[in-house]
mmCIF file of C-alpha atoms and ligand atoms in Angstrom:
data_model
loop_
_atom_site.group_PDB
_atom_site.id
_atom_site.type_symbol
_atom_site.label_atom_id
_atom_site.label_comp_id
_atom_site.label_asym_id
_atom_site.label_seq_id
_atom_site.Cartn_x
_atom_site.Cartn_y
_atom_site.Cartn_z
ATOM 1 C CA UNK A 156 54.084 -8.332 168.997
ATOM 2 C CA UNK A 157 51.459 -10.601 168.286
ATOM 3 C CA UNK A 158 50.559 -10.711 164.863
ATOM 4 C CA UNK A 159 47.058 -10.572 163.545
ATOM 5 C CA UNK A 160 45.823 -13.183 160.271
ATOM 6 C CA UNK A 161 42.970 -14.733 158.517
ATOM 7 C CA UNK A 162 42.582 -16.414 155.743
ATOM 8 C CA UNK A 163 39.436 -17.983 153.535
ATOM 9 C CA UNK A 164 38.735 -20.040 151.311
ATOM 10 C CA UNK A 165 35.695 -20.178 148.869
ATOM 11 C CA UNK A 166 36.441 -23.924 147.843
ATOM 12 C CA UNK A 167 38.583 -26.134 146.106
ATOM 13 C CA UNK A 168 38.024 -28.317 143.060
ATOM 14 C CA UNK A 169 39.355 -27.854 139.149
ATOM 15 C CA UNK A 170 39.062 -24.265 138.568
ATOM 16 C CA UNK A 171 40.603 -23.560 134.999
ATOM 17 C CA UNK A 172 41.196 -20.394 133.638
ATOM 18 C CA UNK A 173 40.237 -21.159 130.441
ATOM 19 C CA UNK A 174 36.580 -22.274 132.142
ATOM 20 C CA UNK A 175 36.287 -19.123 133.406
ATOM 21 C CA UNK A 176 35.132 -15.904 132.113
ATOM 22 C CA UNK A 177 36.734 -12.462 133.209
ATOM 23 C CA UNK A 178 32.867 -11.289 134.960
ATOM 24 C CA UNK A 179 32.805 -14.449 137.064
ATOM 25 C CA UNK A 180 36.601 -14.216 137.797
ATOM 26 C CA UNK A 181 36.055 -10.715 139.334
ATOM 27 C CA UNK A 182 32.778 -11.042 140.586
ATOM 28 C CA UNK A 183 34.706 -14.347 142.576
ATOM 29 C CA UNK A 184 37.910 -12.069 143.887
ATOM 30 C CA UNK A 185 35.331 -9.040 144.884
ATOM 31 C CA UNK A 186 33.588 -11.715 147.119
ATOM 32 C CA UNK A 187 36.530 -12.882 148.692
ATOM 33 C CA UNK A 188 38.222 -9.644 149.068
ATOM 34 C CA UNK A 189 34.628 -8.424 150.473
ATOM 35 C CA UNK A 190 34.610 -11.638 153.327
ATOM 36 C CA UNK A 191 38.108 -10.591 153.788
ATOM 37 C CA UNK A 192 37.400 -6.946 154.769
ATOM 38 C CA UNK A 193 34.907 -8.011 156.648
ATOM 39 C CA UNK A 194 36.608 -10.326 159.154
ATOM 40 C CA UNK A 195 39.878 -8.833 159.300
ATOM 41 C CA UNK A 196 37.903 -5.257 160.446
ATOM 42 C CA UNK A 197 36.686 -7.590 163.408
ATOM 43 C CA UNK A 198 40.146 -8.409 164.354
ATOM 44 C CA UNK A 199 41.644 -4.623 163.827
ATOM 45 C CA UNK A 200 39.019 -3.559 165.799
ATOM 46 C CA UNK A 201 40.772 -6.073 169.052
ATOM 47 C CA UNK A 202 37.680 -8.778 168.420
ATOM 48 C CA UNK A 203 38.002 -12.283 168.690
ATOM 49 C CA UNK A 204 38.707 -14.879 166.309
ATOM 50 C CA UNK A 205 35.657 -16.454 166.632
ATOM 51 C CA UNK A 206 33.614 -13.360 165.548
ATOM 52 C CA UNK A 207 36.165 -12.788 162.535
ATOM 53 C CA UNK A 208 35.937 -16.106 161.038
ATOM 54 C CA UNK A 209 31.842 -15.565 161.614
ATOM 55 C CA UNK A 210 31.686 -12.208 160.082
ATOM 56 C CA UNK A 211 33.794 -13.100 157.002
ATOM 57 C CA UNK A 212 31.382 -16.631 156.572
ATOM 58 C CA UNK A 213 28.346 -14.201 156.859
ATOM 59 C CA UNK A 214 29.886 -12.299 153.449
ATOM 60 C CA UNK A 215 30.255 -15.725 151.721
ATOM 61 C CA UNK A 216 26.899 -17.110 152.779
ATOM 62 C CA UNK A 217 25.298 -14.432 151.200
ATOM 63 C CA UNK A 218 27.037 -14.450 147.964
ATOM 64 C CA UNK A 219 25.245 -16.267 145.357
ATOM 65 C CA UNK A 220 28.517 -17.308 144.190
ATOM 66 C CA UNK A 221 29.238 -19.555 147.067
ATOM 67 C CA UNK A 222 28.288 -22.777 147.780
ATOM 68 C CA UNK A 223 27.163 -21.960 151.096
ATOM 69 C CA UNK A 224 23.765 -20.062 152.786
ATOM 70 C CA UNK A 225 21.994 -18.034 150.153
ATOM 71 C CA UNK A 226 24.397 -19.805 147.124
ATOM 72 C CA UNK A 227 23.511 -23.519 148.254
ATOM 73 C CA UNK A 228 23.312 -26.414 145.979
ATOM 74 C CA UNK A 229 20.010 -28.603 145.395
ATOM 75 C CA UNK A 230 19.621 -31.920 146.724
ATOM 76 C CA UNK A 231 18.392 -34.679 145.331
ATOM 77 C CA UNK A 232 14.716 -33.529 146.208
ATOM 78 C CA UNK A 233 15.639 -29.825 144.840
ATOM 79 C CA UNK A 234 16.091 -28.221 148.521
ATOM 80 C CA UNK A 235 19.241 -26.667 149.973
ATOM 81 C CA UNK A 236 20.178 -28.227 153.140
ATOM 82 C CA UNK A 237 23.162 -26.775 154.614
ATOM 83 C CA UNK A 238 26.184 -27.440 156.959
ATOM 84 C CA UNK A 239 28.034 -25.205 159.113
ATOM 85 C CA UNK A 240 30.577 -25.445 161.859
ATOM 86 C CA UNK A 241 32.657 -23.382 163.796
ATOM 87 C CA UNK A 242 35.589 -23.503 166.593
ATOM 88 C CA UNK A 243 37.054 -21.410 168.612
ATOM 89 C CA UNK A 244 40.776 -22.894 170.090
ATOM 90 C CA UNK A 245 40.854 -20.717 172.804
ATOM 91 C CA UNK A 246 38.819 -23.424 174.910
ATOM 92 C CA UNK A 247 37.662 -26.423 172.460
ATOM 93 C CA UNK A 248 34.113 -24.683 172.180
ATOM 94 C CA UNK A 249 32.910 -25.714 169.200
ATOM 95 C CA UNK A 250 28.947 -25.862 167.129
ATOM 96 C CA UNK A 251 27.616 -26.962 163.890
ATOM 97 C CA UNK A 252 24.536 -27.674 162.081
ATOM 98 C CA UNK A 253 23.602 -29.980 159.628
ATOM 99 C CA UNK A 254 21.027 -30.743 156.971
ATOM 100 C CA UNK A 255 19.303 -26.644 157.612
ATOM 101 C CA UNK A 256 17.008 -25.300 155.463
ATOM 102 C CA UNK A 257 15.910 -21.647 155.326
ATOM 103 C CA UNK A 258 18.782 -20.579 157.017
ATOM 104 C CA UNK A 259 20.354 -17.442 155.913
ATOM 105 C CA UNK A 260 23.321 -17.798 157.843
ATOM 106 C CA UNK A 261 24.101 -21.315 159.159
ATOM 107 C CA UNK A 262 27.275 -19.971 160.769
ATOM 108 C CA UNK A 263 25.021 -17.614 162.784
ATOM 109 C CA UNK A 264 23.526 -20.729 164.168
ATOM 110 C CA UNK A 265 26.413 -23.057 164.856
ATOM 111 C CA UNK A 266 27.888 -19.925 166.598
ATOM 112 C CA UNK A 267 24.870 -19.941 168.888
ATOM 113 C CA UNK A 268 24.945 -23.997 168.972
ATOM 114 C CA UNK A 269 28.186 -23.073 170.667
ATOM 115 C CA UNK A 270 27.192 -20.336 172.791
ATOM 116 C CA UNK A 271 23.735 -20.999 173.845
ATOM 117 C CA UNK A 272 22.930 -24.826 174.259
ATOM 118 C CA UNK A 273 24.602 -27.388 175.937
ATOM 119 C CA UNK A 274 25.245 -29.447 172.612
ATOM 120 C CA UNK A 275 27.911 -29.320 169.748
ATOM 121 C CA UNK A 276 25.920 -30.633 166.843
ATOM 122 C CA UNK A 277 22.243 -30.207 165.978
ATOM 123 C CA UNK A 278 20.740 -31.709 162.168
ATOM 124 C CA UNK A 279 17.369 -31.550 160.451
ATOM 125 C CA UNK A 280 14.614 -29.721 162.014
ATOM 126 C CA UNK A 281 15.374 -30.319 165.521
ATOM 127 C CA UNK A 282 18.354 -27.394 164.254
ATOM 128 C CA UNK A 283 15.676 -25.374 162.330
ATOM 129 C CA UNK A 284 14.004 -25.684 165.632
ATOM 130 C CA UNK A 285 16.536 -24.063 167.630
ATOM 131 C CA UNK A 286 17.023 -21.875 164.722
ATOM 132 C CA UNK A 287 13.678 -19.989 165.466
ATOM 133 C CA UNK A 288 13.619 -20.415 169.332
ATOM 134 C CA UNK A 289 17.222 -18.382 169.366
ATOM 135 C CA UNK A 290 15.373 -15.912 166.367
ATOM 136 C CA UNK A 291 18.010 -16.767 163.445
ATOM 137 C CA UNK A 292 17.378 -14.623 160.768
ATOM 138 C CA UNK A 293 15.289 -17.241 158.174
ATOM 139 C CA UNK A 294 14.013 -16.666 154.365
ATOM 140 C CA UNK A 295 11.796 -18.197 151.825
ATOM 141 C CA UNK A 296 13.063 -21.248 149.329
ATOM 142 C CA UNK A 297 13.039 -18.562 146.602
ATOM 143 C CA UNK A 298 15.505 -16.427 148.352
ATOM 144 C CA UNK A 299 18.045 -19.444 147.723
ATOM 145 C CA UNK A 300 17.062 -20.075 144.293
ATOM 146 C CA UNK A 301 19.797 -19.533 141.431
ATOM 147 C CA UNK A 302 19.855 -20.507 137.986
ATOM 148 C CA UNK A 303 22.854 -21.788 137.356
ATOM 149 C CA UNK A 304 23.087 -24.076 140.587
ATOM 150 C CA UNK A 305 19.530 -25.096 139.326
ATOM 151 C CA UNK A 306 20.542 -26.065 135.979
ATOM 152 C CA UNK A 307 23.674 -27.884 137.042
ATOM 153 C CA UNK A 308 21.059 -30.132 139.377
ATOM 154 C CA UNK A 309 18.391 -30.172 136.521
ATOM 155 C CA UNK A 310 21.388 -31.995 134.241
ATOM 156 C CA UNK A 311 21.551 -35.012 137.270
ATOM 157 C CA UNK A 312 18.455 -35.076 139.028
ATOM 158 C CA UNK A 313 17.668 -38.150 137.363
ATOM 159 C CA UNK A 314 20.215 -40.047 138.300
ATOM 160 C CA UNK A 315 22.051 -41.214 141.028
ATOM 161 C CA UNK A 316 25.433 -39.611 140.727
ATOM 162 C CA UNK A 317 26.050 -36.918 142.936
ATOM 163 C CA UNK A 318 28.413 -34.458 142.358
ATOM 164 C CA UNK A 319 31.022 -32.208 144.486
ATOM 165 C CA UNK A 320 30.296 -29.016 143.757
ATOM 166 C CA UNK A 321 33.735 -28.518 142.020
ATOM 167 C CA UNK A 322 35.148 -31.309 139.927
ATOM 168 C CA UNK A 323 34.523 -34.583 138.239
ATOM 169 C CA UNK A 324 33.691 -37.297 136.442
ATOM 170 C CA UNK A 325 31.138 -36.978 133.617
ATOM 171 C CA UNK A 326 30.273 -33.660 134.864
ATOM 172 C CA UNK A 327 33.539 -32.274 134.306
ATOM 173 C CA UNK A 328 32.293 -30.379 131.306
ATOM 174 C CA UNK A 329 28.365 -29.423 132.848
ATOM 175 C CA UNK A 330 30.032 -27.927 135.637
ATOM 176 C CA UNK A 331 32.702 -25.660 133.284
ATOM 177 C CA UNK A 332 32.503 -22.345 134.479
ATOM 178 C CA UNK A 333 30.155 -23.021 137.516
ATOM 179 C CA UNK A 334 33.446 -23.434 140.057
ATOM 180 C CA UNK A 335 32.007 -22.486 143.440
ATOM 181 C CA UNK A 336 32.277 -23.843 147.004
ATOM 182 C CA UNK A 337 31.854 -24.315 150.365
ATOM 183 C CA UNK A 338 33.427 -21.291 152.520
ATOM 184 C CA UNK A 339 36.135 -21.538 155.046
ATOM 185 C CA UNK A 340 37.999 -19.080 157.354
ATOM 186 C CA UNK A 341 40.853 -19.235 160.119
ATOM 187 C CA UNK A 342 41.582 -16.556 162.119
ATOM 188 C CA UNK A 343 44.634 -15.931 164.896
ATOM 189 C CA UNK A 344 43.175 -12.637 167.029
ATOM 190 C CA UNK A 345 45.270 -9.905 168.918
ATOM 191 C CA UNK A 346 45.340 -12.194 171.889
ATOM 192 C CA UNK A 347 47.211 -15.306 170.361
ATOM 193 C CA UNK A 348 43.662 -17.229 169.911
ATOM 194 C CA UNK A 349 42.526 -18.992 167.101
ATOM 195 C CA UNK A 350 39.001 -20.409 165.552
ATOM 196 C CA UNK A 351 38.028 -21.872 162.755
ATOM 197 C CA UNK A 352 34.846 -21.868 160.677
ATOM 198 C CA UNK A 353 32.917 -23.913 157.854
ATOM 199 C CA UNK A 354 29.705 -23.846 156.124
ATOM 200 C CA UNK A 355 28.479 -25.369 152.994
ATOM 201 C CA UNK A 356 25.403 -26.569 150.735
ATOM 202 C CA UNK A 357 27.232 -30.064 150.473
ATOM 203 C CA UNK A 358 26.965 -31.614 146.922
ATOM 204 C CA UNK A 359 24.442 -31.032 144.498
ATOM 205 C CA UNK A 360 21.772 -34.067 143.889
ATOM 206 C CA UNK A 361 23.191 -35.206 147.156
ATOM 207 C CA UNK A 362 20.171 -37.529 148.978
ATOM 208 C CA UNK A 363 19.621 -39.916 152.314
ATOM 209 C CA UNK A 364 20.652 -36.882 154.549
ATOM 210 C CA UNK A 365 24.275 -37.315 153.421
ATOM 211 C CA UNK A 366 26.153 -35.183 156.026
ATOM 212 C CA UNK A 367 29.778 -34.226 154.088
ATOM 213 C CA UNK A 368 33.424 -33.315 156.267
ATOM 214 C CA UNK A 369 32.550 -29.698 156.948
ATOM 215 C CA UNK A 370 30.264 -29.534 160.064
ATOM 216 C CA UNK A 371 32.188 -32.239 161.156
ATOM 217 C CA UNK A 372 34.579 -31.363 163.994
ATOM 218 C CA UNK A 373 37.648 -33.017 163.000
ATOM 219 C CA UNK A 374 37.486 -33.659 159.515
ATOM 220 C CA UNK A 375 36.647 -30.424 157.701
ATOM 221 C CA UNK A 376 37.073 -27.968 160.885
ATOM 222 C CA UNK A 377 39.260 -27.936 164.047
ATOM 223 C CA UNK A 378 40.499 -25.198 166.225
ATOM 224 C CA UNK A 379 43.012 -25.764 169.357
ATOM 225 C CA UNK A 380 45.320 -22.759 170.507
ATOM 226 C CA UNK A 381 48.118 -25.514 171.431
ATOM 227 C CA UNK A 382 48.218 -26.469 167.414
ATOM 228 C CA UNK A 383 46.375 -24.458 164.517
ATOM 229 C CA UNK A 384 42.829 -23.699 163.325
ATOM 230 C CA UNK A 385 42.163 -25.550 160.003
ATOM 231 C CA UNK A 386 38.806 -25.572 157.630
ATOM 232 C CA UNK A 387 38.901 -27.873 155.058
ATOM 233 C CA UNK A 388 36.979 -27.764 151.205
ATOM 234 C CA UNK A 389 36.982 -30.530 148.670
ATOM 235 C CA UNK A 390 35.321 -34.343 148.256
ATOM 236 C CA UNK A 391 34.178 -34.448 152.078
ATOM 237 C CA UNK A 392 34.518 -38.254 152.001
ATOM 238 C CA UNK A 393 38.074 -38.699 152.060
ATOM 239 C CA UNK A 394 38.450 -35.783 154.374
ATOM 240 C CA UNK A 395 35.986 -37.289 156.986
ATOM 241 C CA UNK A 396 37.995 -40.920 156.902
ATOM 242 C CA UNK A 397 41.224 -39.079 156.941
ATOM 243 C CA UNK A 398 39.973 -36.701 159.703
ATOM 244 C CA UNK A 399 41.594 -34.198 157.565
ATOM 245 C CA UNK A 400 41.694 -31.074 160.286
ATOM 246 C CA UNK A 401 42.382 -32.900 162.898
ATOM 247 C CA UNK A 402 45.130 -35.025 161.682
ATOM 248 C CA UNK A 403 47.102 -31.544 160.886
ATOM 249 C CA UNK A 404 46.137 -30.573 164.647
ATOM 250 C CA UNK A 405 47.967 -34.236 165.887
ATOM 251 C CA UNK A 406 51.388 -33.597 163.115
ATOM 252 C CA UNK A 407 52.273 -30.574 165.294
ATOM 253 C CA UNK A 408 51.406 -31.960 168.822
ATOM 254 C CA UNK A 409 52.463 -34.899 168.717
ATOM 255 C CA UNK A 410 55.016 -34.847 165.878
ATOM 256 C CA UNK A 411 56.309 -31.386 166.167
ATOM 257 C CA UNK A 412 55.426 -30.268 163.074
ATOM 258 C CA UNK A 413 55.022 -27.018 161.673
ATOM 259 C CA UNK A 414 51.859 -25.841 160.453
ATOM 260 C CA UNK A 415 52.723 -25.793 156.710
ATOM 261 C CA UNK A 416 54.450 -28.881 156.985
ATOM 262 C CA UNK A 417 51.163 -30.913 158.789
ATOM 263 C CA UNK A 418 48.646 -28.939 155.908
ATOM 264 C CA UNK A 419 51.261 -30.487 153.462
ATOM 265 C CA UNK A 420 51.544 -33.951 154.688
ATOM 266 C CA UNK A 421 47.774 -34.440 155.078
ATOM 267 C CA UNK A 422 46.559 -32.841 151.651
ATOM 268 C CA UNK A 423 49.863 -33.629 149.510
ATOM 269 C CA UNK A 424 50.544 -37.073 151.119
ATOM 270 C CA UNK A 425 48.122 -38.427 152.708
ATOM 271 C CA UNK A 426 44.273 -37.577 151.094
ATOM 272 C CA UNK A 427 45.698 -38.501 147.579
ATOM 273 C CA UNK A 428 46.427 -42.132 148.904
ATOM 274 C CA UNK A 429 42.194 -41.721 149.645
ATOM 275 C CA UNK A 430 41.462 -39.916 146.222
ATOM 276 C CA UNK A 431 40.920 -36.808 148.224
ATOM 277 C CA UNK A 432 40.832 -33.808 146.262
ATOM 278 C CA UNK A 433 40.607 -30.373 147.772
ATOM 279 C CA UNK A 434 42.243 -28.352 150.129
ATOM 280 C CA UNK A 435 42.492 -26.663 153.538
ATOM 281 C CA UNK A 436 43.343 -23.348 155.159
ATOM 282 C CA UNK A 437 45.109 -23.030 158.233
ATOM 283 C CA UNK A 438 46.975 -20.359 160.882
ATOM 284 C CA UNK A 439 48.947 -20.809 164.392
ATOM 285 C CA UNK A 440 48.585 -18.968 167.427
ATOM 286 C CA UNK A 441 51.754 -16.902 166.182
ATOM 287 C CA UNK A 442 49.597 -15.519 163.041
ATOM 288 C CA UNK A 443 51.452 -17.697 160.616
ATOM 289 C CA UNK A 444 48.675 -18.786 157.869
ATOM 290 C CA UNK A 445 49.097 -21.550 155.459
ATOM 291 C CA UNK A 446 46.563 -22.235 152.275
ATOM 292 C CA UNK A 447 46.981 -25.839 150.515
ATOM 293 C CA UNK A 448 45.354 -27.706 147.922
ATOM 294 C CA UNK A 449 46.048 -30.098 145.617
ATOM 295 C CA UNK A 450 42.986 -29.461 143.196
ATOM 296 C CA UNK A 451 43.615 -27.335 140.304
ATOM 297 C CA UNK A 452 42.270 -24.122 141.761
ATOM 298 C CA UNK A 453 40.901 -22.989 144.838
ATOM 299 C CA UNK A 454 39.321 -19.670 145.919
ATOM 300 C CA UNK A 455 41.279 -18.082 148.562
ATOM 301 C CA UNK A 456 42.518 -14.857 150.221
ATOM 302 C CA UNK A 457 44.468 -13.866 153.416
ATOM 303 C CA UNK A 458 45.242 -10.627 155.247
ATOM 304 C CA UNK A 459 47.553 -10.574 158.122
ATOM 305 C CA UNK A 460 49.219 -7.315 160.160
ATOM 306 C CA UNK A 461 52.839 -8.670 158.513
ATOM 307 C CA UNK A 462 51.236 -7.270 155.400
ATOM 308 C CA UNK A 463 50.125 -10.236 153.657
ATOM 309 C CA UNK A 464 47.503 -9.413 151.752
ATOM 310 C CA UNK A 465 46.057 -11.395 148.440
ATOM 311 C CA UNK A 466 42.633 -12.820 147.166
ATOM 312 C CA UNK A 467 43.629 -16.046 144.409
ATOM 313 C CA UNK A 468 42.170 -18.702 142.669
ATOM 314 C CA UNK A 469 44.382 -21.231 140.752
ATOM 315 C CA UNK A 470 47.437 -22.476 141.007
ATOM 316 C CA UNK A 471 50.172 -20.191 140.050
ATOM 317 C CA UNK A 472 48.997 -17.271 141.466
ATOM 318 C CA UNK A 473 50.299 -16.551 145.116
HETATM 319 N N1 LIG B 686 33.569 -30.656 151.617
HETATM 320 C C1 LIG B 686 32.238 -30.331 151.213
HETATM 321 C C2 LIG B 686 31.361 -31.555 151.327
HETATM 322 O O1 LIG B 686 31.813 -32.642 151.032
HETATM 323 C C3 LIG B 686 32.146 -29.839 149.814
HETATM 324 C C4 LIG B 686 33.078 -28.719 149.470
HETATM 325 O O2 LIG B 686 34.107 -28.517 150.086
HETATM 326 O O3 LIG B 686 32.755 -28.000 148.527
HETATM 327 O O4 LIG B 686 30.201 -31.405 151.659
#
């Protein structure tokens, strides 16, 4: 019988423990067991994958908590400009969005890049254009305002660095505690099909339009029935020169390797060798899911009708 999965992710980077406090940690598992619900109900219910991975995105998007829709980080100018793709494997269909603003869902819209135009990727306003010709849902700048995301850009606004919105470098201890992300879900539907889906604020103080792996198709998201469905969080640089999804999508075609072997190789192996931190999530067309990083700590989850069932975020757990 075909088996039914998903799995999400919430973003990878160096999530501690000890940086965390027990309020965040829940308030972090309730939002991915919440995304969870929500997509795997679309699934139960005989949908496809495409709408599961959608409806759990929706969920993330709108949780402050994210790094994604309503939970964005500021740019360099102190906007939110957003990224989202999505793939469905059943046919190669695939839409994303770059650079958004106002957005409330940016998955909404690279679903109906997908669906309703004749392109794959729109940016900038000609996006927010479509945006309001198709009637996506928009909302004021305040509705994506939060503190602490404005704080962490008030520390490095003045300068050039940039930071991913997980890890690093002299911001290792500004961002303690403030371990959020870019959302990602996979999905394998009662009918063998599979889709993938990303969206994302990018990385705070980011400037110039920089365009990061995740509305990339390819790099941070790829869906083909023949292989897997991948999305991919973590320093989008090295994914988008590794072509991190896709790379996982060529190991099993053309290598014959099994899904948690190609996740392995590429974010074990291979991104390391490009400083690429992070990690992906990935299922078959059988249902078999697979969630790898090689970052301290990643938020992630997965239901599947085998009775996997688990929401994590570092290392040892699961
Ligand atoms: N990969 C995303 C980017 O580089 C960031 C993330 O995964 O959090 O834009």
């Amino acid at each position: 019988m075909q088996k039914i999965s998903l799995a999400i992710h919430g973003g990878a980077g160096t999530i501690l423990k000890e940086d965390m406090t027990p309020e965040l940690e829940k308030g972090y598992l309730k939002g991915l067991e919440d995304a969870l619900a929500a997509g795997y109900a679309v699934l139960e219910e005989g949908g496809t994958s495409a709408n599961a991975v959608k409806a759990a995105l929706v969920i993330l998007e709108d949780n402050m908590l994210f790094n994604a829709g309503r939970g964005s980080v500021f740019t360099k100018k102190g906007v939110q400009e957003m990224d989202a793709a999505i793939m469905d494997g059943k046919d190669l269909a695939a839409g994303a969005v770059a650079g958004v603003r106002n957005v409330r869902n940016p998955i909404e819209l690279a679903m109906e890049v997908m669906r309703n135009s004749n392109h794959v990727f729109l940016s900038g306003k000609g996006a927010n254009d479509f945006a309001i010709k198709q009637g996506i849902k928009l909302e004021p700048d305040e509705f994506f305002f939060s503190q602490f995301r404005y704080d962490q850009w008030k520390q490095i606004r003045d300068s050039d660095n940039y930071s991913l919105d997980h890890t690093h470098q002299q911001l290792e201890e500004l961002m303690k505690d403030k371990k959020f992300g870019t959302v990602g879900a996979v999905a394998c539907d009662c009918n063998g099909h599979i889709a993938a889906a990303t969206s994302t604020g990018g990385m705070t103080n980011k400037k110039y339009g920089r365009i990061g792996d995740s509305p990339l198709i390819g790099a941070g998201t790829y869906a083909n029935d023949i292989t897997c469905a991948i999305s991919c969080t973590g320093h989008g640089e090295p994914f988008i020169r590794s072509v991190a999804a896709y790379d996982v999508s060529c190991l099993m075609e053309y290598k014959g390797m099994g899904l948690q072997e190609a996740m392995n190789e590429v974010v074990n192996i291979k991104l390391p060798k490009l400083e690429g931190e992070g990690g992906m999530i990935g299922v078959d067309a059988a249902g078999n899911v697979a969630l790898i990083f090689n970052s301290a700590g990643m938020y992630r989850g997965a239901r599947s009708s085998d009775g996997t069932n688990y929401v994590s975020i570092y290392k040892d757990n699961v």
